[in-house]
Amino acid sequence: MIVVMKVGTPESEIDRLSAEFKANGLSPEKIVGKHKTVVGLVGDTVDMDALQLQDWSPWIEQVLRVEKPYKRVSREYRQGEPSEVVVSTPNGPVTFSATAPLVVVAGPCSVENEAMIIETARRVKAAGAKFLRGGAYKPRTSPYAFQGHGESALGLLAAAKAATGLGIITEVMDAADLEKICEVTDIVQIGARNMHNFSLLKKVGAQDKPILLKRGMSATIEEWLMAAEYILAAGNSNVILCERGIRTFDNQYARNTLDLSAIPVLRSLTHLPIMIDPSHGTGKSEYVPAMAMAAIAGGTDSLMIEVHPNPSKALSDGPQSLTPDRFDRLMQELAVIGKAVGRWETQPMPVLV
Ligand code: PEP
Ligand code: MN
């Protein structure tokens, strides 16, 4: 249930009401929006009468029941106000939100060595990316394929961060690695294959770093939102949803089917920011620019693009990786669309000294 408070409700009244909710076995959660404060009620509310609840305080404007299985991630939970995931990076804070400029995340699928990660970081930063994304622990279909350099790659990501001031995003596959990953990363990625790993979702939800939650390759939108709900229910509301392509009957030409309709669908269902990953979504570098442009036109809040200095030699996902030169050009192409839809940042971020 959602209790919408009137504009100007005194803090003391919200505190009093929250104590009363707690005394009735409910968990109140205060959400301070730009215009209004809302109290989300989680717990057994089936027998509660919304009209009766309204009498608990003259400061209550409205009591709404959320009928969907996901509550905290629903649009209603924030009264239609998009949430803002603000991530601090050495170059300054970056906001992922429907209210903020588009954020571009780029980097290689895997961190391979120091020279390649630093070179990639420098190039994607110069082109306008705000985050370097690279895998240290890689989820590979074959146990014989390159599994990532693990802990040593985390050190290389830290070096790339120090050299460029870019924020870092990297994937966690095993909760045992979470602590050391969090020493380096600014956003923790949950990959498509772990979207349904509920114990991992609870663990990342219990720590403070923002989470990038990729859509499972066969997950419905509702299953994906329920996965996000696990993270919010565990206490972390800084979640970004990343569409990365789903499996359909046809994978003859593209690796996956990039579900761009997820953008308006998610927008109508959730307040969480949206990212589109056309690299995994198509699996082929030549298809990436068109889908990246379409995603901006469709209203995405962020893009993730795989970039490798030498894609034909990449240890993973080479065929879908852009060269730094192609990425440079793509950013110029994206700027045209980004400006047209009012989502292109005009102020460059302060340069790290
Ligand atoms: C990745 O981001 O490199 C990756 C493995 O993606 P996904 O989990 O979407 O397959
Ligand atoms: Mn990849």
Short mmCIF file of C-alpha atoms and ligand atoms in Angstrom, two decimals:
data_model
loop_
_atom_site.label_atom_id
_atom_site.label_comp_id
_atom_site.label_asym_id
_atom_site.label_seq_id
_atom_site.Cartn_x
_atom_site.Cartn_y
_atom_site.Cartn_z
CA MET A 1 0.00 0.00 0.00
CA ILE A 2 1.09 3.55 -0.63
CA VAL A 3 0.22 6.39 1.70
CA VAL A 4 0.53 9.74 -0.07
CA MET A 5 1.08 12.60 2.38
CA LYS A 6 -0.17 16.12 1.78
CA VAL A 7 2.34 18.78 0.72
CA GLY A 8 3.84 20.36 3.86
CA THR A 9 3.20 17.43 6.22
CA PRO A 10 5.41 17.97 9.31
CA GLU A 11 8.23 15.43 9.76
CA SER A 12 6.95 14.71 13.27
CA GLU A 13 3.60 13.58 11.83
CA ILE A 14 5.32 11.22 9.37
CA ASP A 15 7.38 9.81 12.25
CA ARG A 16 4.28 9.37 14.42
CA LEU A 17 2.41 7.64 11.62
CA SER A 18 5.38 5.40 10.81
CA ALA A 19 5.58 4.31 14.46
CA GLU A 20 1.88 3.46 14.35
CA PHE A 21 2.34 1.41 11.16
CA LYS A 22 5.20 -0.47 12.80
CA ALA A 23 3.08 -1.16 15.88
CA ASN A 24 0.57 -2.75 13.47
CA GLY A 25 3.18 -5.12 12.06
CA LEU A 26 3.90 -3.17 8.86
CA SER A 27 7.23 -1.92 7.51
CA PRO A 28 6.87 1.73 6.52
CA GLU A 29 9.34 3.14 4.02
CA LYS A 30 9.56 6.89 3.58
CA ILE A 31 10.09 8.06 -0.01
CA VAL A 32 10.81 11.76 -0.32
CA GLY A 33 9.96 12.93 -3.82
CA LYS A 34 10.46 16.33 -5.42
CA HIS A 35 6.88 17.35 -4.66
CA LYS A 36 5.47 14.93 -2.15
CA THR A 37 6.42 12.48 0.55
CA VAL A 38 4.99 9.02 0.25
CA VAL A 39 5.08 6.20 2.79
CA GLY A 40 5.28 2.75 1.24
CA LEU A 41 3.80 0.00 3.38
CA VAL A 42 5.18 -3.47 2.94
CA GLY A 43 3.79 -6.39 4.89
CA ASP A 44 0.46 -8.08 5.21
CA THR A 45 -1.94 -5.37 4.09
CA VAL A 46 -4.60 -7.58 2.48
CA ASP A 47 -7.05 -7.11 5.33
CA MET A 48 -6.45 -3.39 5.65
CA ASP A 49 -9.10 -1.02 4.44
CA ALA A 50 -7.60 1.86 2.48
CA LEU A 51 -10.45 4.19 3.41
CA GLN A 52 -10.09 3.41 7.11
CA LEU A 53 -6.36 3.96 6.92
CA GLN A 54 -7.03 7.44 5.61
CA ASP A 55 -8.45 8.35 9.04
CA TRP A 56 -5.16 7.68 10.79
CA SER A 57 -3.98 11.21 10.05
CA PRO A 58 -5.50 14.40 8.66
CA TRP A 59 -2.25 14.81 6.70
CA ILE A 60 -2.92 11.74 4.55
CA GLU A 61 -3.95 12.78 1.05
CA GLN A 62 -4.61 9.35 -0.43
CA VAL A 63 -4.08 5.66 0.23
CA LEU A 64 -3.42 3.48 -2.83
CA ARG A 65 -3.18 -0.27 -3.13
CA VAL A 66 -0.45 -1.62 -5.44
CA GLU A 67 -2.02 -4.59 -7.17
CA LYS A 68 1.15 -5.67 -8.98
CA PRO A 69 3.43 -8.38 -7.56
CA TYR A 70 6.32 -5.90 -7.58
CA LYS A 71 5.80 -2.97 -5.24
CA ARG A 72 8.96 -1.00 -4.57
CA VAL A 73 10.01 -0.91 -8.22
CA SER A 74 6.56 0.09 -9.46
CA ARG A 75 5.94 3.57 -10.85
CA GLU A 76 3.18 4.00 -8.30
CA TYR A 77 5.63 3.60 -5.43
CA ARG A 78 7.19 6.95 -6.37
CA GLN A 79 3.98 8.53 -7.61
CA GLY A 80 5.25 8.47 -11.18
CA GLU A 81 8.48 10.30 -10.33
CA PRO A 82 11.53 8.64 -12.00
CA SER A 83 14.22 7.60 -9.54
CA GLU A 84 17.74 8.95 -9.87
CA VAL A 85 20.69 6.62 -9.42
CA VAL A 86 23.54 8.97 -8.64
CA VAL A 87 26.97 7.34 -8.85
CA SER A 88 30.08 9.08 -7.63
CA THR A 89 33.12 8.71 -9.88
CA PRO A 90 36.52 10.43 -9.62
CA ASN A 91 35.37 12.72 -12.48
CA GLY A 92 32.26 13.73 -10.54
CA PRO A 93 28.79 12.39 -9.91
CA VAL A 94 26.89 10.78 -12.78
CA THR A 95 23.10 10.40 -12.70
CA PHE A 96 21.17 7.59 -14.37
CA SER A 97 17.57 8.70 -14.68
CA ALA A 98 14.81 9.61 -17.09
CA THR A 99 15.41 13.14 -15.79
CA ALA A 100 19.14 13.19 -16.66
CA PRO A 101 21.26 13.27 -19.83
CA LEU A 102 22.03 9.94 -21.50
CA VAL A 103 24.94 8.07 -19.88
CA VAL A 104 27.23 6.05 -22.13
CA VAL A 105 29.09 3.06 -20.66
CA ALA A 106 31.79 1.41 -22.77
CA GLY A 107 34.66 -1.04 -22.57
CA PRO A 108 35.80 -4.50 -23.47
CA CYS A 109 33.89 -7.64 -22.60
CA SER A 110 36.90 -8.87 -20.57
CA VAL A 111 39.82 -7.09 -18.98
CA GLU A 112 42.72 -8.78 -20.79
CA ASN A 113 45.85 -6.87 -19.78
CA GLU A 114 46.93 -3.48 -18.45
CA ALA A 115 47.84 -1.91 -21.77
CA MET A 116 44.53 -2.76 -23.45
CA ILE A 117 42.33 -1.68 -20.56
CA ILE A 118 44.12 1.64 -20.09
CA GLU A 119 44.11 2.34 -23.82
CA THR A 120 40.40 1.48 -24.06
CA ALA A 121 39.60 3.61 -21.01
CA ARG A 122 41.44 6.62 -22.45
CA ARG A 123 39.75 6.28 -25.83
CA VAL A 124 36.20 5.80 -24.55
CA LYS A 125 36.64 8.68 -22.11
CA ALA A 126 37.85 10.98 -24.89
CA ALA A 127 34.79 10.01 -26.92
CA GLY A 128 32.44 10.91 -24.05
CA ALA A 129 31.78 7.70 -22.09
CA LYS A 130 31.32 8.15 -18.34
CA PHE A 131 31.98 4.56 -17.26
CA LEU A 132 34.46 1.88 -18.19
CA ARG A 133 32.90 -1.56 -18.12
CA GLY A 134 35.09 -4.63 -18.22
CA GLY A 135 34.71 -8.17 -16.95
CA ALA A 136 37.08 -9.68 -14.38
CA TYR A 137 34.88 -12.70 -13.68
CA LYS A 138 33.22 -13.85 -16.90
CA PRO A 139 30.14 -16.07 -17.21
CA ARG A 140 31.07 -18.29 -20.18
CA THR A 141 28.93 -20.99 -21.70
CA SER A 142 31.92 -23.31 -22.06
CA PRO A 143 34.08 -24.18 -19.04
CA TYR A 144 37.02 -24.29 -21.47
CA ALA A 145 36.53 -20.70 -22.69
CA PHE A 146 38.45 -17.79 -21.14
CA GLN A 147 36.95 -17.24 -17.69
CA GLY A 148 38.39 -13.78 -16.99
CA HIS A 149 41.51 -12.92 -15.03
CA GLY A 150 39.57 -12.57 -11.76
CA GLU A 151 41.16 -10.67 -8.91
CA SER A 152 44.17 -9.46 -10.92
CA ALA A 153 41.77 -7.87 -13.44
CA LEU A 154 40.21 -5.90 -10.59
CA GLY A 155 43.63 -4.34 -10.01
CA LEU A 156 43.79 -3.40 -13.71
CA LEU A 157 40.34 -1.78 -13.52
CA ALA A 158 41.56 0.23 -10.53
CA ALA A 159 44.56 1.36 -12.59
CA ALA A 160 42.30 2.41 -15.48
CA LYS A 161 40.12 4.33 -13.04
CA ALA A 162 43.15 6.11 -11.60
CA ALA A 163 44.41 6.95 -15.10
CA THR A 164 41.11 8.36 -16.42
CA GLY A 165 38.76 9.11 -13.52
CA LEU A 166 36.08 7.03 -15.22
CA GLY A 167 33.59 5.14 -13.07
CA ILE A 168 33.94 1.35 -13.17
CA ILE A 169 31.32 -1.34 -13.78
CA THR A 170 32.15 -5.02 -13.44
CA GLU A 171 30.20 -8.21 -12.91
CA VAL A 172 29.85 -10.32 -9.78
CA MET A 173 29.06 -14.01 -10.27
CA ASP A 174 29.88 -15.34 -6.81
CA ALA A 175 28.88 -13.57 -3.59
CA ALA A 176 32.25 -14.62 -2.13
CA ASP A 177 33.90 -12.10 -4.51
CA LEU A 178 31.52 -9.24 -3.75
CA GLU A 179 33.63 -7.50 -1.13
CA LYS A 180 36.78 -7.29 -3.21
CA ILE A 181 34.81 -6.28 -6.31
CA CYS A 182 33.21 -3.45 -4.33
CA GLU A 183 36.64 -2.11 -3.38
CA VAL A 184 37.16 -1.22 -7.05
CA THR A 185 33.82 -0.96 -8.80
CA ASP A 186 31.33 1.90 -8.68
CA ILE A 187 28.43 -0.18 -10.02
CA VAL A 188 28.05 -3.94 -9.57
CA GLN A 189 26.76 -5.79 -12.63
CA ILE A 190 24.48 -8.79 -12.32
CA GLY A 191 24.67 -10.60 -15.65
CA ALA A 192 21.81 -12.08 -17.62
CA ARG A 193 22.59 -15.58 -16.39
CA ASN A 194 22.31 -14.56 -12.75
CA MET A 195 19.13 -12.50 -12.97
CA HIS A 196 17.30 -15.43 -11.39
CA ASN A 197 19.96 -16.08 -8.74
CA PHE A 198 17.85 -14.88 -5.84
CA SER A 199 20.42 -15.48 -3.11
CA LEU A 200 22.94 -13.34 -5.05
CA LEU A 201 20.27 -10.65 -5.57
CA LYS A 202 19.62 -10.54 -1.82
CA LYS A 203 23.35 -10.20 -1.14
CA VAL A 204 23.93 -7.35 -3.58
CA GLY A 205 20.78 -5.73 -2.23
CA ALA A 206 22.26 -5.76 1.26
CA GLN A 207 25.28 -3.62 0.26
CA ASP A 208 25.46 -0.01 -0.89
CA LYS A 209 26.98 0.00 -4.39
CA PRO A 210 24.44 0.62 -7.19
CA ILE A 211 23.43 -2.45 -9.19
CA LEU A 212 23.18 -2.89 -12.95
CA LEU A 213 20.67 -5.70 -13.41
CA LYS A 214 20.72 -7.28 -16.85
CA ARG A 215 17.62 -8.98 -18.16
CA GLY A 216 17.79 -12.76 -18.23
CA MET A 217 17.88 -14.01 -21.80
CA SER A 218 14.51 -15.71 -21.39
CA ALA A 219 13.04 -13.53 -18.69
CA THR A 220 9.70 -11.79 -19.02
CA ILE A 221 9.51 -8.13 -18.07
CA GLU A 222 7.64 -9.12 -14.92
CA GLU A 223 10.28 -11.67 -13.88
CA TRP A 224 12.94 -9.02 -14.46
CA LEU A 225 11.08 -6.47 -12.33
CA MET A 226 10.62 -9.08 -9.60
CA ALA A 227 14.39 -9.68 -9.66
CA ALA A 228 14.86 -5.93 -9.17
CA GLU A 229 12.29 -6.06 -6.37
CA TYR A 230 14.54 -8.57 -4.54
CA ILE A 231 17.34 -6.00 -4.55
CA LEU A 232 15.12 -3.14 -3.38
CA ALA A 233 13.49 -5.35 -0.73
CA ALA A 234 16.97 -6.13 0.62
CA GLY A 235 17.57 -2.40 1.10
CA ASN A 236 19.29 -1.11 -2.05
CA SER A 237 17.13 1.11 -4.24
CA ASN A 238 19.91 2.08 -6.66
CA VAL A 239 19.12 -0.31 -9.49
CA ILE A 240 19.54 0.24 -13.25
CA LEU A 241 17.73 -2.17 -15.59
CA CYS A 242 19.70 -3.28 -18.66
CA GLU A 243 18.01 -4.85 -21.69
CA ARG A 244 20.58 -7.04 -23.50
CA GLY A 245 18.50 -9.01 -25.96
CA ILE A 246 16.30 -12.02 -25.47
CA ARG A 247 16.15 -15.42 -27.11
CA THR A 248 13.55 -15.83 -29.79
CA PHE A 249 13.03 -18.40 -32.56
CA ASP A 250 15.47 -16.56 -34.82
CA ASN A 251 19.17 -16.28 -34.04
CA GLN A 252 20.40 -16.91 -37.55
CA TYR A 253 21.73 -13.41 -38.16
CA ALA A 254 21.66 -11.62 -34.82
CA ARG A 255 22.81 -13.30 -31.58
CA ASN A 256 19.68 -12.18 -29.71
CA THR A 257 16.54 -10.16 -30.34
CA LEU A 258 17.06 -6.74 -28.80
CA ASP A 259 13.74 -5.87 -27.20
CA LEU A 260 13.56 -2.11 -27.69
CA SER A 261 9.89 -2.16 -26.78
CA ALA A 262 11.16 -2.78 -23.25
CA ILE A 263 11.93 0.96 -23.06
CA PRO A 264 8.35 2.29 -23.20
CA VAL A 265 7.04 -0.80 -21.40
CA LEU A 266 9.43 -0.33 -18.46
CA ARG A 267 8.76 3.40 -18.44
CA SER A 268 5.07 2.69 -17.90
CA LEU A 269 5.72 0.15 -15.13
CA THR A 270 8.73 1.30 -13.11
CA HIS A 271 10.58 4.38 -11.87
CA LEU A 272 13.98 2.69 -12.32
CA PRO A 273 16.44 3.96 -14.98
CA ILE A 274 16.89 2.00 -18.19
CA MET A 275 20.04 0.95 -20.06
CA ILE A 276 20.21 -0.70 -23.49
CA ASP A 277 23.07 -3.01 -24.48
CA PRO A 278 23.04 -3.32 -28.29
CA SER A 279 26.34 -5.25 -28.25
CA HIS A 280 24.99 -8.40 -26.59
CA GLY A 281 21.60 -7.54 -28.06
CA THR A 282 22.82 -8.11 -31.62
CA GLY A 283 26.16 -9.94 -31.26
CA LYS A 284 27.56 -8.21 -34.35
CA SER A 285 29.47 -4.94 -34.35
CA GLU A 286 27.93 -3.85 -37.65
CA TYR A 287 24.43 -3.88 -36.13
CA VAL A 288 25.37 -2.02 -32.95
CA PRO A 289 25.23 1.61 -34.23
CA ALA A 290 21.70 1.35 -35.65
CA MET A 291 20.34 -0.18 -32.44
CA ALA A 292 22.19 2.35 -30.26
CA MET A 293 20.62 5.20 -32.21
CA ALA A 294 17.19 3.60 -32.07
CA ALA A 295 17.54 3.14 -28.31
CA ILE A 296 18.23 6.85 -27.79
CA ALA A 297 15.32 7.82 -30.00
CA GLY A 298 13.18 5.35 -28.02
CA GLY A 299 14.02 7.07 -24.74
CA THR A 300 16.74 4.98 -23.08
CA ASP A 301 18.56 6.60 -20.14
CA SER A 302 21.84 4.87 -20.84
CA LEU A 303 23.76 2.72 -23.33
CA MET A 304 26.35 0.00 -22.87
CA ILE A 305 28.68 -0.56 -25.82
CA GLU A 306 31.50 -3.11 -26.03
CA VAL A 307 34.74 -1.56 -27.33
CA HIS A 308 38.03 -3.40 -27.86
CA PRO A 309 41.31 -2.04 -29.29
CA ASN A 310 41.64 -5.09 -31.51
CA PRO A 311 38.30 -6.95 -31.76
CA SER A 312 39.63 -9.79 -33.93
CA LYS A 313 42.05 -10.72 -31.11
CA ALA A 314 39.56 -10.30 -28.22
CA LEU A 315 39.38 -13.14 -25.69
CA SER A 316 35.58 -12.78 -25.53
CA ASP A 317 32.84 -11.12 -27.60
CA GLY A 318 35.18 -9.81 -30.31
CA PRO A 319 32.57 -10.03 -33.12
CA GLN A 320 30.28 -7.58 -31.33
CA SER A 321 32.98 -5.15 -30.18
CA LEU A 322 33.58 -1.79 -31.85
CA THR A 323 37.09 -0.47 -32.41
CA PRO A 324 37.85 2.78 -30.56
CA ASP A 325 37.73 4.63 -33.90
CA ARG A 326 34.28 3.26 -34.71
CA PHE A 327 33.13 4.09 -31.18
CA ASP A 328 34.37 7.66 -31.67
CA ARG A 329 32.30 8.01 -34.81
CA LEU A 330 29.31 6.37 -33.18
CA MET A 331 29.38 8.93 -30.35
CA GLN A 332 29.20 11.72 -32.94
CA GLU A 333 26.27 9.98 -34.62
CA LEU A 334 24.57 9.47 -31.25
CA ALA A 335 24.99 13.15 -30.39
CA VAL A 336 22.71 14.10 -33.29
CA ILE A 337 19.88 11.91 -31.97
CA GLY A 338 20.66 12.72 -28.33
CA LYS A 339 20.37 16.44 -28.98
CA ALA A 340 17.17 15.97 -31.00
CA VAL A 341 15.50 14.25 -28.03
CA GLY A 342 17.03 16.62 -25.44
CA ARG A 343 19.11 13.94 -23.70
CA TRP A 344 22.65 14.92 -24.74
CA GLU A 345 24.92 16.42 -22.11
CA THR A 346 26.26 19.76 -23.29
CA GLN A 347 28.39 20.54 -20.24
CA PRO A 348 31.52 18.33 -20.21
CA MET A 349 32.40 16.86 -16.81
CA PRO A 350 35.32 18.49 -14.97
CA VAL A 351 38.64 16.97 -15.99
CA LEU A 352 40.53 15.08 -13.29
CA VAL A 353 43.83 16.74 -12.38
C1 PEP B 1 28.61 -8.99 -20.46
O1 PEP B 1 28.06 -7.94 -20.11
O2 PEP B 1 29.77 -9.04 -20.92
C2 PEP B 1 27.80 -10.22 -20.43
C3 PEP B 1 28.33 -11.41 -20.25
O3 PEP B 1 26.52 -9.93 -20.63
P1 PEP B 1 25.19 -10.80 -20.42
O4 PEP B 1 25.15 -11.14 -18.97
O5 PEP B 1 24.13 -9.83 -20.84
O6 PEP B 1 25.30 -11.99 -21.34
MN MN B 2 30.42 -9.46 -23.37
#
